[in-house]
mmCIF file of C-alpha atoms and ligand atoms in Angstrom:
data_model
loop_
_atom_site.group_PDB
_atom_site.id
_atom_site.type_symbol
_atom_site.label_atom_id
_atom_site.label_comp_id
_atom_site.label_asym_id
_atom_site.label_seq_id
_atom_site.Cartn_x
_atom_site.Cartn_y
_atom_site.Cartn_z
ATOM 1 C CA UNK A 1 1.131 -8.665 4.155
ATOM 2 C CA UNK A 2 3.246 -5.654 5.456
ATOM 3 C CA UNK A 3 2.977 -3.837 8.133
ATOM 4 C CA UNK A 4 4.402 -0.470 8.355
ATOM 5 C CA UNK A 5 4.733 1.974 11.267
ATOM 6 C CA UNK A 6 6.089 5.282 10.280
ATOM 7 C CA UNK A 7 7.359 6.628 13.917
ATOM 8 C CA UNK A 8 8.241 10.031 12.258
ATOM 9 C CA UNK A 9 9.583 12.546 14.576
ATOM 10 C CA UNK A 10 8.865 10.328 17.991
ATOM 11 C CA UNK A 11 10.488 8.812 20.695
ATOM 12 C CA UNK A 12 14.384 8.835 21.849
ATOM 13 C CA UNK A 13 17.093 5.970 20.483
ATOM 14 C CA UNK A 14 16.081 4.392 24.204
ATOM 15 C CA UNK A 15 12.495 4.026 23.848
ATOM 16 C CA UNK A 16 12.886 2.931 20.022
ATOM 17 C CA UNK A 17 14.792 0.081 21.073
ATOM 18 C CA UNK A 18 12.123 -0.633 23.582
ATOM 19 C CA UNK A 19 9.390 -0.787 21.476
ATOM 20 C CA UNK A 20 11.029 -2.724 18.622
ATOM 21 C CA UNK A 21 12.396 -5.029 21.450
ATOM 22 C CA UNK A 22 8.418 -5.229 22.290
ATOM 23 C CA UNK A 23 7.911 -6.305 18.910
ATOM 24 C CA UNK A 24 10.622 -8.961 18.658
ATOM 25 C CA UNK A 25 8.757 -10.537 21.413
ATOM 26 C CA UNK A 26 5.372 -11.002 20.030
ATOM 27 C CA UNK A 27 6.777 -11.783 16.959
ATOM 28 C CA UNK A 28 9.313 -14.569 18.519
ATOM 29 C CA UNK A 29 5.973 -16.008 20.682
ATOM 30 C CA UNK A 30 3.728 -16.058 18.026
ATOM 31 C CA UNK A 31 4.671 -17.512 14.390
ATOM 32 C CA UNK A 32 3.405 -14.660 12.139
ATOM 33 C CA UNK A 33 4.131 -14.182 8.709
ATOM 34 C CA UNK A 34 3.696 -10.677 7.761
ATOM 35 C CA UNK A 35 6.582 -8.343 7.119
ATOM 36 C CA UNK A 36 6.666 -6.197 10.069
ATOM 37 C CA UNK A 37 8.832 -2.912 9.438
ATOM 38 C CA UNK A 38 9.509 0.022 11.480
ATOM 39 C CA UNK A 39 10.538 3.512 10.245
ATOM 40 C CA UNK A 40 12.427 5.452 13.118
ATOM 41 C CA UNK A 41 13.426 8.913 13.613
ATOM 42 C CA UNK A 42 17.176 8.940 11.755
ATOM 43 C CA UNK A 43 18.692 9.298 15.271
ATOM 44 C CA UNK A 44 17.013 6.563 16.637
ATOM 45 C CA UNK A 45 18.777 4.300 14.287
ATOM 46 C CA UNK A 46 20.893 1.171 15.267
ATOM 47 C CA UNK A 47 21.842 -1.666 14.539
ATOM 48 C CA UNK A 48 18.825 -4.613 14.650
ATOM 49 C CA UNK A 49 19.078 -8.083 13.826
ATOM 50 C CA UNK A 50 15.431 -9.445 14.612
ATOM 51 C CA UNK A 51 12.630 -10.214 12.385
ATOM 52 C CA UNK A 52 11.541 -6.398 12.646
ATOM 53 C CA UNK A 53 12.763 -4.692 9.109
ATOM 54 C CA UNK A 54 14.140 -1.312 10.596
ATOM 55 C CA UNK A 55 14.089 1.391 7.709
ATOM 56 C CA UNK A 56 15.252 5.098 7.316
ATOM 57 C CA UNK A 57 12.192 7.744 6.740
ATOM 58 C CA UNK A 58 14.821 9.624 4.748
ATOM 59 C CA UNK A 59 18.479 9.977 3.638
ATOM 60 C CA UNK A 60 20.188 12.187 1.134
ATOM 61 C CA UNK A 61 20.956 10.443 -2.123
ATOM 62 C CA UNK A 62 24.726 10.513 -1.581
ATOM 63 C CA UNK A 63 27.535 8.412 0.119
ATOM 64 C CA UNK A 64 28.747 10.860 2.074
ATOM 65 C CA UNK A 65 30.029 14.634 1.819
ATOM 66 C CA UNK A 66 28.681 18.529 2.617
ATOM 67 C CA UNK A 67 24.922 17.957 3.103
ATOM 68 C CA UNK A 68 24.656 19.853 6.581
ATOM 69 C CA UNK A 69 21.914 18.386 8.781
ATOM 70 C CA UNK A 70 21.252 15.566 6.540
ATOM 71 C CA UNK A 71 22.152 11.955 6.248
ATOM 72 C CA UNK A 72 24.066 9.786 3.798
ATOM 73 C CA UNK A 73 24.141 6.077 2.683
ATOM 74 C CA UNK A 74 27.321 5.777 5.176
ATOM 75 C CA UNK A 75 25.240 6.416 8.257
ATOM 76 C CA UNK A 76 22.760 3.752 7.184
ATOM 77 C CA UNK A 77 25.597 1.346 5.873
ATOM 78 C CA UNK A 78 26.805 1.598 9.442
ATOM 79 C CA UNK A 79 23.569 -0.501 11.091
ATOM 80 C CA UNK A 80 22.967 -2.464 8.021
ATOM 81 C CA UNK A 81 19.724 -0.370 7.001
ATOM 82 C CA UNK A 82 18.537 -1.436 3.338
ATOM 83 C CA UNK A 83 14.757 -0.674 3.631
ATOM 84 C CA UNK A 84 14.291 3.388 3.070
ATOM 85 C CA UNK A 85 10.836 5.666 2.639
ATOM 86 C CA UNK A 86 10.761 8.071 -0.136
ATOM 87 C CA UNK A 87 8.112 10.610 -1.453
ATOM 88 C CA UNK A 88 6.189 10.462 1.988
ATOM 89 C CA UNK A 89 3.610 13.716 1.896
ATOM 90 C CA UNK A 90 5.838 15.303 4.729
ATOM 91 C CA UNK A 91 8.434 15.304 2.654
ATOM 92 C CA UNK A 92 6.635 16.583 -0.307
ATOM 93 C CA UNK A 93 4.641 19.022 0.922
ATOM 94 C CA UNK A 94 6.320 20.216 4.059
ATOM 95 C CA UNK A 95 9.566 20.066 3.295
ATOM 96 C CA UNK A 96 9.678 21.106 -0.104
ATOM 97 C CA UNK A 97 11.085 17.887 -2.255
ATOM 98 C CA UNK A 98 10.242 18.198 -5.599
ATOM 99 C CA UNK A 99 9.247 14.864 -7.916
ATOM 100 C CA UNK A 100 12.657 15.707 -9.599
ATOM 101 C CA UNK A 101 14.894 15.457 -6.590
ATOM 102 C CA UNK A 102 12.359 12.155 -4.729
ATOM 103 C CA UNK A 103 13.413 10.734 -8.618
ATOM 104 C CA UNK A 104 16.808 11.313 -7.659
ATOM 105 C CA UNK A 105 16.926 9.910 -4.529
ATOM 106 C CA UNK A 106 15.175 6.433 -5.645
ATOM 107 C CA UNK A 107 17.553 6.084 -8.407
ATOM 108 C CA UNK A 108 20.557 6.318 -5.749
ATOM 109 C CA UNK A 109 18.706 3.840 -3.520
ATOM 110 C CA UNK A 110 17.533 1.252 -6.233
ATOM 111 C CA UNK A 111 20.742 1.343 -7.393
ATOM 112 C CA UNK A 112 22.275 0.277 -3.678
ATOM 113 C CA UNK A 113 19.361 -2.790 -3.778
ATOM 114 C CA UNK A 114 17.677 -1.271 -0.829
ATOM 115 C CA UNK A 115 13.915 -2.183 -0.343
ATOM 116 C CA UNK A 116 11.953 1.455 -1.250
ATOM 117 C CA UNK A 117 8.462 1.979 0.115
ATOM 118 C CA UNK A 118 7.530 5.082 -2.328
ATOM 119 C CA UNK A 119 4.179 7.144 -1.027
ATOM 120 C CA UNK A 120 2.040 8.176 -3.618
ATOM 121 C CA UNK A 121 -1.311 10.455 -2.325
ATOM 122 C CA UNK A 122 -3.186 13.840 -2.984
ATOM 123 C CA UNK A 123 -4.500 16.790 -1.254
ATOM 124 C CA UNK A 124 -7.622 17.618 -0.691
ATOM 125 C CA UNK A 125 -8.267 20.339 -3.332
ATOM 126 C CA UNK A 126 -7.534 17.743 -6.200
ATOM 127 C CA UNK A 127 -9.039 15.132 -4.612
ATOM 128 C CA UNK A 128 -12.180 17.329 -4.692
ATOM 129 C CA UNK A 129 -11.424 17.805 -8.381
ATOM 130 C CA UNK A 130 -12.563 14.590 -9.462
ATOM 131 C CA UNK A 131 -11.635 11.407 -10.336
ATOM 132 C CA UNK A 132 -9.619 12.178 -13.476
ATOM 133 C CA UNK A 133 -7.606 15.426 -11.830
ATOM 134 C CA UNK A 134 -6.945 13.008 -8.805
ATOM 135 C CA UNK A 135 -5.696 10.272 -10.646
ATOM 136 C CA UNK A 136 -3.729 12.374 -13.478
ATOM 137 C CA UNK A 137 -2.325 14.170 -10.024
ATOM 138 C CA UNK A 138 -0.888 10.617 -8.614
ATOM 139 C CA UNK A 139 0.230 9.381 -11.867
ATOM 140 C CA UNK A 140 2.870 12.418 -11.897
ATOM 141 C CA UNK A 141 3.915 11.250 -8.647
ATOM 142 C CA UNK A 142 5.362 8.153 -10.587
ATOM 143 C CA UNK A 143 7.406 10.327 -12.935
ATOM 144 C CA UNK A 144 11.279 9.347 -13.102
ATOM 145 C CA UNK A 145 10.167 5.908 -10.996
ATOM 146 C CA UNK A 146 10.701 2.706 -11.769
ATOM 147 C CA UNK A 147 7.035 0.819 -11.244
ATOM 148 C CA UNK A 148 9.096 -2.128 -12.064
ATOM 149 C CA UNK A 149 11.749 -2.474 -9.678
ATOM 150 C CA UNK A 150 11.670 -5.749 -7.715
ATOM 151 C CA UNK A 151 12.616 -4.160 -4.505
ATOM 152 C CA UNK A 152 9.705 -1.625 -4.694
ATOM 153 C CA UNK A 153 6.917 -1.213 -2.153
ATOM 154 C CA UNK A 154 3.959 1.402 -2.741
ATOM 155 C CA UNK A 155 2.148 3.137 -0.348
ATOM 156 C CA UNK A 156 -0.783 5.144 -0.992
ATOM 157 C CA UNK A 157 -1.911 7.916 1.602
ATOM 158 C CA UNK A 158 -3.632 10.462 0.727
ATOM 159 C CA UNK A 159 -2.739 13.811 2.309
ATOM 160 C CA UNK A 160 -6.074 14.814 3.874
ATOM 161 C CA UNK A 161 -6.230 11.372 5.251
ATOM 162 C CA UNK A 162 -2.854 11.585 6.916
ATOM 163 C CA UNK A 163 -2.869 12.362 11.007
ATOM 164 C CA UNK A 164 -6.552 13.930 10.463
ATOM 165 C CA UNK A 165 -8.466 11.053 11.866
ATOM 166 C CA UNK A 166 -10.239 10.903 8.099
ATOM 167 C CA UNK A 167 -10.138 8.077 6.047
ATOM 168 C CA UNK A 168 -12.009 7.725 2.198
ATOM 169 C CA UNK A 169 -14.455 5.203 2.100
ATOM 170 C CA UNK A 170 -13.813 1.421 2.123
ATOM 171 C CA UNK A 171 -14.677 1.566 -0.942
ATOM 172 C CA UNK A 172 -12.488 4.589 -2.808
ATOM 173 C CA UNK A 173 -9.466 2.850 -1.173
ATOM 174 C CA UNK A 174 -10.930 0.070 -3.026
ATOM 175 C CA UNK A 175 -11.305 1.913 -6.276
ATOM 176 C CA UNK A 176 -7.428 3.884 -6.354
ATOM 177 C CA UNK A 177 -5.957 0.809 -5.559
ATOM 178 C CA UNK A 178 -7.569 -1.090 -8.513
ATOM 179 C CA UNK A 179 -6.044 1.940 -10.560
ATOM 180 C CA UNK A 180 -2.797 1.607 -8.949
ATOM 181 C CA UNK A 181 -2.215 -1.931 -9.571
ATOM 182 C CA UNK A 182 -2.219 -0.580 -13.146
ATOM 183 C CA UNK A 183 0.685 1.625 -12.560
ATOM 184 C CA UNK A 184 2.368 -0.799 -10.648
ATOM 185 C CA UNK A 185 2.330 -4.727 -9.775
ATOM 186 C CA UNK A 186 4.455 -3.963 -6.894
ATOM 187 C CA UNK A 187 2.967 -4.803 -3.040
ATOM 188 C CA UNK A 188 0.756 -1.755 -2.654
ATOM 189 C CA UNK A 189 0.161 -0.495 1.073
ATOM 190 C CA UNK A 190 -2.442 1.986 2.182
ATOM 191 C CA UNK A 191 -1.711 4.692 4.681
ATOM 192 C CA UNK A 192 -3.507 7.793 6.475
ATOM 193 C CA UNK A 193 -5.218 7.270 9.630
ATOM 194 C CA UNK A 194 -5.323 2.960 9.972
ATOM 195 C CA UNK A 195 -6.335 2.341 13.412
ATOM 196 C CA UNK A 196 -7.161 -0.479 15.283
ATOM 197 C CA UNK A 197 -10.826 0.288 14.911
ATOM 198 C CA UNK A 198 -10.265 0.174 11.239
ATOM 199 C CA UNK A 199 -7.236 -1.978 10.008
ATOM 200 C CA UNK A 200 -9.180 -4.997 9.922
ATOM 201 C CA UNK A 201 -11.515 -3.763 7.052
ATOM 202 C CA UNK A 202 -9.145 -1.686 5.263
ATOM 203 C CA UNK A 203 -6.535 -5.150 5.222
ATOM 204 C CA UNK A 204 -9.436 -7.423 4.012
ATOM 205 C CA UNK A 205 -9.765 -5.408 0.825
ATOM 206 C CA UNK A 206 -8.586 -6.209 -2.329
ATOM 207 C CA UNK A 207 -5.352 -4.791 -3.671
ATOM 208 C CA UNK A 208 -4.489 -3.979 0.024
ATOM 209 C CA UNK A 209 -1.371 -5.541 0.568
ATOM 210 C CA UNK A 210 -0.758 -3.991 3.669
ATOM 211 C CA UNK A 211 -0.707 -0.400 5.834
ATOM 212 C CA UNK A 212 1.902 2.144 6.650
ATOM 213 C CA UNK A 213 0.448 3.556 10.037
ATOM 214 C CA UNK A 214 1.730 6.605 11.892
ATOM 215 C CA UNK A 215 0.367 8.501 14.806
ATOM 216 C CA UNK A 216 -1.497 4.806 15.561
ATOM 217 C CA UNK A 217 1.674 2.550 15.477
ATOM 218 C CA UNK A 218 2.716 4.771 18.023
ATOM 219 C CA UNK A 219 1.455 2.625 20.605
ATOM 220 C CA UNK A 220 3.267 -0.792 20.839
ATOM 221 C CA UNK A 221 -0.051 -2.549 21.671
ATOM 222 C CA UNK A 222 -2.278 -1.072 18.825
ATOM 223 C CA UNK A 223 0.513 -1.691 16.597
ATOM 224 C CA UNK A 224 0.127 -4.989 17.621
ATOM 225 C CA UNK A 225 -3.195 -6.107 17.252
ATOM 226 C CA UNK A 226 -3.074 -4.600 13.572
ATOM 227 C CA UNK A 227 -0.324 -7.212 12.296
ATOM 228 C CA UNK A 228 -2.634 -9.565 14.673
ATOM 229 C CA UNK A 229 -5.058 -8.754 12.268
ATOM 230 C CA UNK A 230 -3.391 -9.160 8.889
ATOM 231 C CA UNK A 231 -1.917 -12.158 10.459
ATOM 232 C CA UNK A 232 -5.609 -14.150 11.315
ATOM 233 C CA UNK A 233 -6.345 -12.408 7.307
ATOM 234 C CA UNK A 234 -3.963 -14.559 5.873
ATOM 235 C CA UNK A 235 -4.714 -17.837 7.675
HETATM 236 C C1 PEP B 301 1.961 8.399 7.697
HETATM 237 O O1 PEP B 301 2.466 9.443 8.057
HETATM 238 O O2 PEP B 301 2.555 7.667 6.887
HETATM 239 C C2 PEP B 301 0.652 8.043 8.223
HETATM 240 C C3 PEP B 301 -0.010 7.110 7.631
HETATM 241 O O3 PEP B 301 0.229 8.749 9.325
HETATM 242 P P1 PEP B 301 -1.147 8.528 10.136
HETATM 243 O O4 PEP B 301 -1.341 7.061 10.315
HETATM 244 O O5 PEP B 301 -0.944 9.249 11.431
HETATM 245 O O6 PEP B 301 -2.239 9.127 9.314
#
């Protein structure tokens, strides 16, 4: 399985490379065979050689060039980073990227072979539409993507589920995944509010092929236990 922790806009470069070096450790003591990966803030990034996958939680679809305040493929070229997340909801719906441009940017990163974990999710308002509105809703969120690219990783959060402390039920993650897995073969990951007090149940069901966690992974330990659990899930 993989396990994802989005770190978002936490910790310094220092205690990055203290948590991921806390992670290299329990992964080096204990033989587990999930994909661990780890999503810093862009200045936190470095150069990592570990088991850890260490992944940018953005980048401007260019090389290089006049893009002030962003970065470019050079910066992650620099530590080696091929693993990038694209269409997260804070991107989408605080920052403003349009399905258009998050198109854009996954063409420029599929065509650099670098592992994309694409988040797919609604609001509340359509989820509250119904079924059909929600899932006609997420299905746009595919436009201009290629469901078929080998280096692809979905994650589906929904947007009133991320950082709220809500989660839909066992078995509506259930359900959307089933539908998703019809969009796309490719590893699907749920994320919005995974916990310790919940990963175990929301990794044992089917069509969950891992989490992306955020304000949970936050803390080395908890982050921990959850690939703990996906690991004694796969034994
Ligand atoms: C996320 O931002 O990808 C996320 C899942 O956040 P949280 O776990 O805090 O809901």
């Amino acid at each position: 399985m993989i396990i994802a922790a989005n770190l978002k806009t936490n910790f310094t470069r220092k205690k990055t490379k203290e948590y991921i070096n806390e992670l290299e450790q329990f992964l080096d003591g204990n033989s587990v065979s999930e994909d661990v990966l780890v999503f810093p803030t862009s200045s936190s990034l470095d150069s990592y050689d570990g088991k850890v996958v260490v992944g940018a939680q953005n980048s401007y679809p260019t090389q290089n060039g006049a893009f002030t305040g962003e970065i470019g493929l050079e910066q992650l070229e620099e530590f080696g980073i091929k693993t990038i997340l694209i269409g997260h909801s804070e991107r989408r719906h605080v920052l403003g990227e349009s399905q258009e441009f998050i198109a854009e940017k996954f063409d420029f990163f599929k065509s650099h072979g670098f592992k994309i974990v694409y988040c797919v999710g609604e609001p509340l308002e359509i989820r509250e539409a119904g079924k059909e509105i929600m899932m006609d809703y997420i299905s746009n969120q595919y436009e201009g993507i290629d469901v078929d690219y080998e280096n692809l990783v979905i994650a589906y959060e929904p947007v009133w589920a991320i950082g709220t402390g809500l989660t839909p039920t066992l078995e509506d993650i259930a359900d959307i995944h089933k539908n998703l897995k019809d969009i796309s073969k490719a590893p699907l990951l749920y994320g919005g509010s995974v916990k310790v007090a919940n990963a175990k149940d929301v990794l044992s069901i089917d069509n969950v092929d891992g989490i992306l966690v955020g304000s949970a992974a936050l803390k080395v330990n908890d982050f921990i236990s959850m690939i703990k659990f996906a690991d004694e899930l796969d034994k």
